[in-house]
């Protein structure tokens, strides 16, 4: 995605700028504090890192993602890729320094800071609202919905995770059957959009095994969070975004051919089409 964004930026630069020599090693980009990067919604002092194992059953491919839930002091939480959190943290700790475009790309690759298929989730527990931001082919989208009401059934069973005794709960939600393990930490929250249990969710798995979230670490860093100030997402609805994402994932060649960034003959559009890794959490 970083390379795609690089291409898009260069493609859209005015011709006057393209006439100048672009020096990718010139240190002209300042590293920023958290408060300079984000429209801060809250500040976290408690974070949970999750390993998220994902399977695409059609391609028979597996991926292991690392994501982080940041729990704020004022009723908000933020879920994002751990690599993005790391990238922002290095920028914050070295704020005021300058780096080049090449150095930024190397830092981004090191921490795998691409948005990923599951985007960023900002929950506002005070107002029962949720905002989700994600990217399709370089374009950012944002939608808002109420925090989902998941009809959990508390069942017998305990499991120890990270030294915490966890209790079992099950639910069917948006097309999948889920089993959750939550502990007594006083946070009504969990990975991605999941919430609604009397404690913090440390493990979550759907019945097909296509999605498994497992807490692998707890941090207590000071982390102001929110959506990026420089981001200008297109506002949409969840159902519309999911339809666009599905179309892109299942017809990637068509997306590229219709973008105008490359010239593709009409008879070649079907030939270059291919399916990308696709395993949505929500099926409904």
mmCIF file of C-alpha atoms in Angstrom:
data_model
loop_
_atom_site.group_PDB
_atom_site.id
_atom_site.type_symbol
_atom_site.label_atom_id
_atom_site.label_comp_id
_atom_site.label_asym_id
_atom_site.label_seq_id
_atom_site.Cartn_x
_atom_site.Cartn_y
_atom_site.Cartn_z
ATOM 1 C CA UNK A 1 0.000 0.000 0.000
ATOM 2 C CA UNK A 2 2.901 2.403 0.762
ATOM 3 C CA UNK A 3 4.213 1.886 -2.771
ATOM 4 C CA UNK A 4 0.699 2.407 -4.174
ATOM 5 C CA UNK A 5 0.319 5.661 -2.251
ATOM 6 C CA UNK A 6 3.756 6.787 -3.406
ATOM 7 C CA UNK A 7 2.709 6.196 -7.005
ATOM 8 C CA UNK A 8 -0.560 8.016 -6.537
ATOM 9 C CA UNK A 9 1.132 11.038 -4.969
ATOM 10 C CA UNK A 10 3.633 11.308 -7.791
ATOM 11 C CA UNK A 11 0.897 10.798 -10.371
ATOM 12 C CA UNK A 12 -1.199 13.632 -8.973
ATOM 13 C CA UNK A 13 1.605 16.161 -8.519
ATOM 14 C CA UNK A 14 1.190 19.269 -10.696
ATOM 15 C CA UNK A 15 3.300 19.239 -13.844
ATOM 16 C CA UNK A 16 5.299 22.231 -12.568
ATOM 17 C CA UNK A 17 6.473 20.190 -9.587
ATOM 18 C CA UNK A 18 7.226 17.169 -11.732
ATOM 19 C CA UNK A 19 9.531 19.343 -13.776
ATOM 20 C CA UNK A 20 11.715 19.741 -10.698
ATOM 21 C CA UNK A 21 14.051 16.947 -9.678
ATOM 22 C CA UNK A 22 12.532 14.905 -6.855
ATOM 23 C CA UNK A 23 15.156 14.002 -4.255
ATOM 24 C CA UNK A 24 13.845 11.105 -2.187
ATOM 25 C CA UNK A 25 16.848 11.320 0.141
ATOM 26 C CA UNK A 26 16.404 14.976 1.054
ATOM 27 C CA UNK A 27 15.351 15.469 4.692
ATOM 28 C CA UNK A 28 12.323 17.708 4.331
ATOM 29 C CA UNK A 29 9.588 15.902 6.313
ATOM 30 C CA UNK A 30 9.305 16.759 10.030
ATOM 31 C CA UNK A 31 8.450 14.019 12.507
ATOM 32 C CA UNK A 32 5.409 14.998 14.574
ATOM 33 C CA UNK A 33 4.061 14.602 18.097
ATOM 34 C CA UNK A 34 0.894 12.574 18.653
ATOM 35 C CA UNK A 35 -1.046 15.802 19.173
ATOM 36 C CA UNK A 36 0.240 17.151 15.854
ATOM 37 C CA UNK A 37 -0.665 13.983 13.967
ATOM 38 C CA UNK A 38 -4.189 13.455 15.300
ATOM 39 C CA UNK A 39 -7.438 15.151 16.145
ATOM 40 C CA UNK A 40 -7.153 13.708 19.638
ATOM 41 C CA UNK A 41 -10.344 12.057 20.906
ATOM 42 C CA UNK A 42 -8.875 10.629 24.108
ATOM 43 C CA UNK A 43 -5.632 9.509 25.740
ATOM 44 C CA UNK A 44 -4.924 5.868 26.526
ATOM 45 C CA UNK A 45 -2.845 4.622 29.413
ATOM 46 C CA UNK A 46 -3.799 0.972 28.933
ATOM 47 C CA UNK A 47 -3.325 -0.984 25.712
ATOM 48 C CA UNK A 48 -3.802 -4.614 24.707
ATOM 49 C CA UNK A 49 -1.857 -6.141 21.808
ATOM 50 C CA UNK A 50 -3.651 -8.912 19.892
ATOM 51 C CA UNK A 51 -2.453 -11.520 17.426
ATOM 52 C CA UNK A 52 -5.189 -11.787 14.812
ATOM 53 C CA UNK A 53 -5.049 -14.983 12.742
ATOM 54 C CA UNK A 54 -7.091 -14.766 9.529
ATOM 55 C CA UNK A 55 -7.903 -17.396 6.899
ATOM 56 C CA UNK A 56 -9.204 -16.807 3.373
ATOM 57 C CA UNK A 57 -11.116 -20.073 2.785
ATOM 58 C CA UNK A 58 -11.280 -19.595 -0.993
ATOM 59 C CA UNK A 59 -7.556 -18.998 -1.528
ATOM 60 C CA UNK A 60 -6.656 -21.336 1.380
ATOM 61 C CA UNK A 61 -4.250 -18.688 2.639
ATOM 62 C CA UNK A 62 -3.479 -17.612 6.205
ATOM 63 C CA UNK A 63 -2.277 -14.300 7.619
ATOM 64 C CA UNK A 64 -1.171 -13.268 11.077
ATOM 65 C CA UNK A 65 -1.840 -9.626 11.959
ATOM 66 C CA UNK A 66 -0.823 -7.724 15.061
ATOM 67 C CA UNK A 67 -3.311 -5.130 16.283
ATOM 68 C CA UNK A 68 -3.734 -3.021 19.394
ATOM 69 C CA UNK A 69 -6.689 -1.805 21.452
ATOM 70 C CA UNK A 70 -6.000 1.528 23.169
ATOM 71 C CA UNK A 71 -8.387 2.261 26.027
ATOM 72 C CA UNK A 72 -8.845 5.938 26.844
ATOM 73 C CA UNK A 73 -9.420 7.686 30.141
ATOM 74 C CA UNK A 74 -12.568 9.502 28.993
ATOM 75 C CA UNK A 75 -14.740 6.739 27.556
ATOM 76 C CA UNK A 76 -13.163 6.175 24.133
ATOM 77 C CA UNK A 77 -11.076 3.393 22.640
ATOM 78 C CA UNK A 78 -9.096 3.029 19.433
ATOM 79 C CA UNK A 79 -8.283 -0.190 17.555
ATOM 80 C CA UNK A 80 -5.610 -0.186 14.852
ATOM 81 C CA UNK A 81 -2.680 -2.110 13.447
ATOM 82 C CA UNK A 82 0.176 -2.402 15.921
ATOM 83 C CA UNK A 83 2.623 -1.304 13.228
ATOM 84 C CA UNK A 84 0.799 2.011 12.860
ATOM 85 C CA UNK A 85 0.966 2.501 16.627
ATOM 86 C CA UNK A 86 4.731 1.800 16.488
ATOM 87 C CA UNK A 87 5.258 4.159 13.550
ATOM 88 C CA UNK A 88 3.410 6.962 15.355
ATOM 89 C CA UNK A 89 5.353 6.289 18.548
ATOM 90 C CA UNK A 90 8.719 6.632 16.794
ATOM 91 C CA UNK A 91 7.542 9.864 15.195
ATOM 92 C CA UNK A 92 6.393 11.187 18.574
ATOM 93 C CA UNK A 93 9.615 10.237 20.376
ATOM 94 C CA UNK A 94 11.744 11.860 17.644
ATOM 95 C CA UNK A 95 9.478 14.854 16.977
ATOM 96 C CA UNK A 96 11.227 17.839 15.485
ATOM 97 C CA UNK A 97 13.692 15.678 13.560
ATOM 98 C CA UNK A 98 13.608 15.632 9.784
ATOM 99 C CA UNK A 99 13.518 12.601 7.529
ATOM 100 C CA UNK A 100 13.485 11.954 3.801
ATOM 101 C CA UNK A 101 10.847 10.215 1.732
ATOM 102 C CA UNK A 102 13.061 7.134 1.505
ATOM 103 C CA UNK A 103 13.567 7.108 5.277
ATOM 104 C CA UNK A 104 9.828 7.348 5.838
ATOM 105 C CA UNK A 105 9.209 4.425 3.473
ATOM 106 C CA UNK A 106 11.832 2.315 5.261
ATOM 107 C CA UNK A 107 10.282 3.139 8.641
ATOM 108 C CA UNK A 108 6.793 2.328 7.333
ATOM 109 C CA UNK A 109 7.956 -1.012 5.914
ATOM 110 C CA UNK A 110 9.718 -1.879 9.176
ATOM 111 C CA UNK A 111 6.554 -1.464 11.229
ATOM 112 C CA UNK A 112 4.012 -2.671 8.629
ATOM 113 C CA UNK A 113 1.942 0.455 9.072
ATOM 114 C CA UNK A 114 -0.486 -0.050 6.184
ATOM 115 C CA UNK A 115 -4.125 0.408 7.159
ATOM 116 C CA UNK A 116 -4.931 -3.248 6.570
ATOM 117 C CA UNK A 117 -8.237 -4.871 5.690
ATOM 118 C CA UNK A 118 -9.909 -4.072 9.023
ATOM 119 C CA UNK A 119 -9.135 -0.369 9.305
ATOM 120 C CA UNK A 120 -9.217 1.789 12.423
ATOM 121 C CA UNK A 121 -12.110 1.658 14.870
ATOM 122 C CA UNK A 122 -12.865 4.551 17.233
ATOM 123 C CA UNK A 123 -15.493 3.744 19.870
ATOM 124 C CA UNK A 124 -17.223 6.448 21.898
ATOM 125 C CA UNK A 125 -18.757 4.529 24.787
ATOM 126 C CA UNK A 126 -20.239 7.716 26.241
ATOM 127 C CA UNK A 127 -22.434 8.302 23.203
ATOM 128 C CA UNK A 128 -22.736 4.686 22.017
ATOM 129 C CA UNK A 129 -21.204 5.532 18.653
ATOM 130 C CA UNK A 130 -18.487 4.006 16.531
ATOM 131 C CA UNK A 131 -16.445 5.417 13.657
ATOM 132 C CA UNK A 132 -14.573 3.167 11.236
ATOM 133 C CA UNK A 133 -11.924 4.420 8.823
ATOM 134 C CA UNK A 134 -10.454 2.273 6.083
ATOM 135 C CA UNK A 135 -8.755 2.542 2.707
ATOM 136 C CA UNK A 136 -9.582 1.110 -0.708
ATOM 137 C CA UNK A 137 -6.870 1.524 -3.336
ATOM 138 C CA UNK A 138 -5.393 4.619 -1.734
ATOM 139 C CA UNK A 139 -8.700 6.371 -0.989
ATOM 140 C CA UNK A 140 -9.754 6.735 2.644
ATOM 141 C CA UNK A 141 -13.378 6.174 3.695
ATOM 142 C CA UNK A 142 -15.171 6.833 6.991
ATOM 143 C CA UNK A 143 -18.500 5.586 8.273
ATOM 144 C CA UNK A 144 -20.299 5.892 11.594
ATOM 145 C CA UNK A 145 -22.769 3.573 13.289
ATOM 146 C CA UNK A 146 -24.022 2.820 16.816
ATOM 147 C CA UNK A 147 -21.781 0.510 18.809
ATOM 148 C CA UNK A 148 -23.166 -2.927 17.874
ATOM 149 C CA UNK A 149 -25.436 -4.671 20.353
ATOM 150 C CA UNK A 150 -24.140 -8.236 20.583
ATOM 151 C CA UNK A 151 -26.443 -10.654 22.383
ATOM 152 C CA UNK A 152 -23.819 -12.491 24.392
ATOM 153 C CA UNK A 153 -24.726 -15.617 26.330
ATOM 154 C CA UNK A 154 -22.534 -16.110 29.413
ATOM 155 C CA UNK A 155 -21.632 -19.785 29.747
ATOM 156 C CA UNK A 156 -19.596 -22.045 32.003
ATOM 157 C CA UNK A 157 -15.885 -22.362 31.398
ATOM 158 C CA UNK A 158 -12.698 -20.574 32.369
ATOM 159 C CA UNK A 159 -9.327 -20.073 30.703
ATOM 160 C CA UNK A 160 -6.160 -18.294 31.846
ATOM 161 C CA UNK A 161 -4.824 -15.671 29.448
ATOM 162 C CA UNK A 162 -1.871 -13.413 30.303
ATOM 163 C CA UNK A 163 -2.304 -14.402 33.948
ATOM 164 C CA UNK A 164 -5.972 -13.369 34.062
ATOM 165 C CA UNK A 165 -8.796 -15.811 34.672
ATOM 166 C CA UNK A 166 -11.199 -15.463 31.766
ATOM 167 C CA UNK A 167 -14.836 -16.474 31.446
ATOM 168 C CA UNK A 168 -16.621 -17.797 28.374
ATOM 169 C CA UNK A 169 -19.382 -16.167 26.345
ATOM 170 C CA UNK A 170 -20.930 -16.972 22.974
ATOM 171 C CA UNK A 171 -22.959 -15.023 20.424
ATOM 172 C CA UNK A 172 -24.076 -14.976 16.817
ATOM 173 C CA UNK A 173 -23.353 -11.614 15.248
ATOM 174 C CA UNK A 174 -23.524 -10.433 11.636
ATOM 175 C CA UNK A 175 -23.276 -13.856 10.099
ATOM 176 C CA UNK A 176 -20.704 -15.537 12.339
ATOM 177 C CA UNK A 177 -20.832 -17.537 15.566
ATOM 178 C CA UNK A 178 -18.349 -16.199 18.120
ATOM 179 C CA UNK A 179 -16.800 -17.505 21.317
ATOM 180 C CA UNK A 180 -15.215 -14.885 23.588
ATOM 181 C CA UNK A 181 -13.107 -15.128 26.728
ATOM 182 C CA UNK A 182 -13.248 -12.054 28.951
ATOM 183 C CA UNK A 183 -11.474 -11.212 32.192
ATOM 184 C CA UNK A 184 -12.446 -9.105 35.191
ATOM 185 C CA UNK A 185 -10.460 -6.037 34.110
ATOM 186 C CA UNK A 186 -13.070 -3.251 34.313
ATOM 187 C CA UNK A 187 -13.241 -2.390 30.621
ATOM 188 C CA UNK A 188 -16.408 -3.084 28.640
ATOM 189 C CA UNK A 189 -14.435 -3.483 25.440
ATOM 190 C CA UNK A 190 -12.572 -5.820 23.126
ATOM 191 C CA UNK A 191 -10.839 -6.093 19.748
ATOM 192 C CA UNK A 192 -12.232 -4.393 16.645
ATOM 193 C CA UNK A 193 -15.967 -3.636 17.104
ATOM 194 C CA UNK A 194 -16.527 -6.209 19.843
ATOM 195 C CA UNK A 195 -17.789 -5.067 23.228
ATOM 196 C CA UNK A 196 -20.711 -5.661 25.591
ATOM 197 C CA UNK A 197 -19.289 -8.147 28.094
ATOM 198 C CA UNK A 198 -18.728 -7.507 31.838
ATOM 199 C CA UNK A 199 -14.983 -7.256 31.373
ATOM 200 C CA UNK A 200 -12.204 -6.984 28.791
ATOM 201 C CA UNK A 201 -12.195 -9.532 25.935
ATOM 202 C CA UNK A 202 -8.773 -11.208 25.696
ATOM 203 C CA UNK A 203 -9.627 -13.996 23.226
ATOM 204 C CA UNK A 204 -12.204 -14.196 20.446
ATOM 205 C CA UNK A 205 -12.784 -16.819 17.769
ATOM 206 C CA UNK A 206 -15.458 -17.488 15.173
ATOM 207 C CA UNK A 207 -16.782 -21.021 14.684
ATOM 208 C CA UNK A 208 -15.205 -21.445 11.231
ATOM 209 C CA UNK A 209 -11.738 -20.625 12.549
ATOM 210 C CA UNK A 210 -11.359 -17.883 9.940
ATOM 211 C CA UNK A 211 -10.814 -15.225 12.636
ATOM 212 C CA UNK A 212 -9.001 -15.642 15.945
ATOM 213 C CA UNK A 213 -7.999 -12.750 18.215
ATOM 214 C CA UNK A 214 -5.611 -13.616 21.050
ATOM 215 C CA UNK A 215 -4.221 -11.061 23.528
ATOM 216 C CA UNK A 216 -0.443 -11.453 23.639
ATOM 217 C CA UNK A 217 0.610 -8.451 25.697
ATOM 218 C CA UNK A 218 -0.512 -5.504 27.803
ATOM 219 C CA UNK A 219 1.111 -2.058 27.677
ATOM 220 C CA UNK A 220 0.610 1.012 29.833
ATOM 221 C CA UNK A 221 1.926 3.740 27.561
ATOM 222 C CA UNK A 222 0.597 7.268 27.284
ATOM 223 C CA UNK A 223 -0.990 7.388 23.823
ATOM 224 C CA UNK A 224 -3.219 10.255 22.627
ATOM 225 C CA UNK A 225 -5.327 8.858 19.781
ATOM 226 C CA UNK A 226 -7.799 9.810 17.086
ATOM 227 C CA UNK A 227 -7.989 10.029 13.303
ATOM 228 C CA UNK A 228 -5.198 11.753 11.418
ATOM 229 C CA UNK A 229 -5.565 15.496 10.886
ATOM 230 C CA UNK A 230 -4.317 15.328 7.296
ATOM 231 C CA UNK A 231 -6.718 12.550 6.322
ATOM 232 C CA UNK A 232 -9.739 13.624 4.289
ATOM 233 C CA UNK A 233 -11.894 10.499 4.044
ATOM 234 C CA UNK A 234 -15.031 10.149 1.980
ATOM 235 C CA UNK A 235 -18.001 9.691 4.324
ATOM 236 C CA UNK A 236 -20.145 6.701 3.530
ATOM 237 C CA UNK A 237 -22.344 3.972 5.053
ATOM 238 C CA UNK A 238 -21.102 0.632 6.359
ATOM 239 C CA UNK A 239 -23.029 -1.408 3.815
ATOM 240 C CA UNK A 240 -21.771 0.710 0.912
ATOM 241 C CA UNK A 241 -18.174 0.555 2.093
ATOM 242 C CA UNK A 242 -18.317 -3.219 2.520
ATOM 243 C CA UNK A 243 -19.761 -3.609 -0.992
ATOM 244 C CA UNK A 244 -16.941 -1.481 -2.445
ATOM 245 C CA UNK A 245 -14.304 -3.390 -0.498
ATOM 246 C CA UNK A 246 -15.715 -6.725 -1.652
ATOM 247 C CA UNK A 247 -15.739 -5.590 -5.265
ATOM 248 C CA UNK A 248 -12.125 -4.438 -4.981
ATOM 249 C CA UNK A 249 -10.959 -7.646 -3.288
ATOM 250 C CA UNK A 250 -12.705 -9.986 -5.703
ATOM 251 C CA UNK A 251 -11.996 -7.940 -8.857
ATOM 252 C CA UNK A 252 -8.655 -6.252 -8.202
ATOM 253 C CA UNK A 253 -7.690 -6.022 -11.856
ATOM 254 C CA UNK A 254 -10.949 -4.280 -12.690
ATOM 255 C CA UNK A 255 -10.307 -1.704 -9.950
ATOM 256 C CA UNK A 256 -6.868 -0.939 -11.397
ATOM 257 C CA UNK A 257 -8.130 -0.874 -14.974
ATOM 258 C CA UNK A 258 -10.939 1.548 -14.091
ATOM 259 C CA UNK A 259 -8.679 3.829 -12.035
ATOM 260 C CA UNK A 260 -7.197 5.548 -15.078
ATOM 261 C CA UNK A 261 -3.676 5.083 -13.709
ATOM 262 C CA UNK A 262 -2.819 2.492 -16.331
ATOM 263 C CA UNK A 263 -3.996 1.968 -19.876
ATOM 264 C CA UNK A 264 -5.739 -1.357 -20.321
ATOM 265 C CA UNK A 265 -7.467 -2.466 -23.487
ATOM 266 C CA UNK A 266 -11.122 -3.496 -22.970
ATOM 267 C CA UNK A 267 -10.375 -7.079 -24.001
ATOM 268 C CA UNK A 268 -7.600 -7.279 -21.389
ATOM 269 C CA UNK A 269 -9.668 -6.219 -18.362
ATOM 270 C CA UNK A 270 -10.982 -9.699 -17.661
ATOM 271 C CA UNK A 271 -7.614 -11.315 -18.269
ATOM 272 C CA UNK A 272 -5.801 -9.201 -15.669
ATOM 273 C CA UNK A 273 -8.550 -9.600 -13.101
ATOM 274 C CA UNK A 274 -7.679 -11.543 -9.949
ATOM 275 C CA UNK A 275 -8.944 -12.156 -6.434
ATOM 276 C CA UNK A 276 -7.084 -10.652 -3.499
ATOM 277 C CA UNK A 277 -6.975 -12.038 0.039
ATOM 278 C CA UNK A 278 -10.466 -11.461 1.434
ATOM 279 C CA UNK A 279 -11.952 -12.571 4.738
ATOM 280 C CA UNK A 280 -14.471 -10.078 6.129
ATOM 281 C CA UNK A 281 -15.331 -10.194 9.827
ATOM 282 C CA UNK A 282 -18.936 -9.217 9.091
ATOM 283 C CA UNK A 283 -20.881 -11.388 6.644
ATOM 284 C CA UNK A 284 -24.180 -9.523 7.025
#
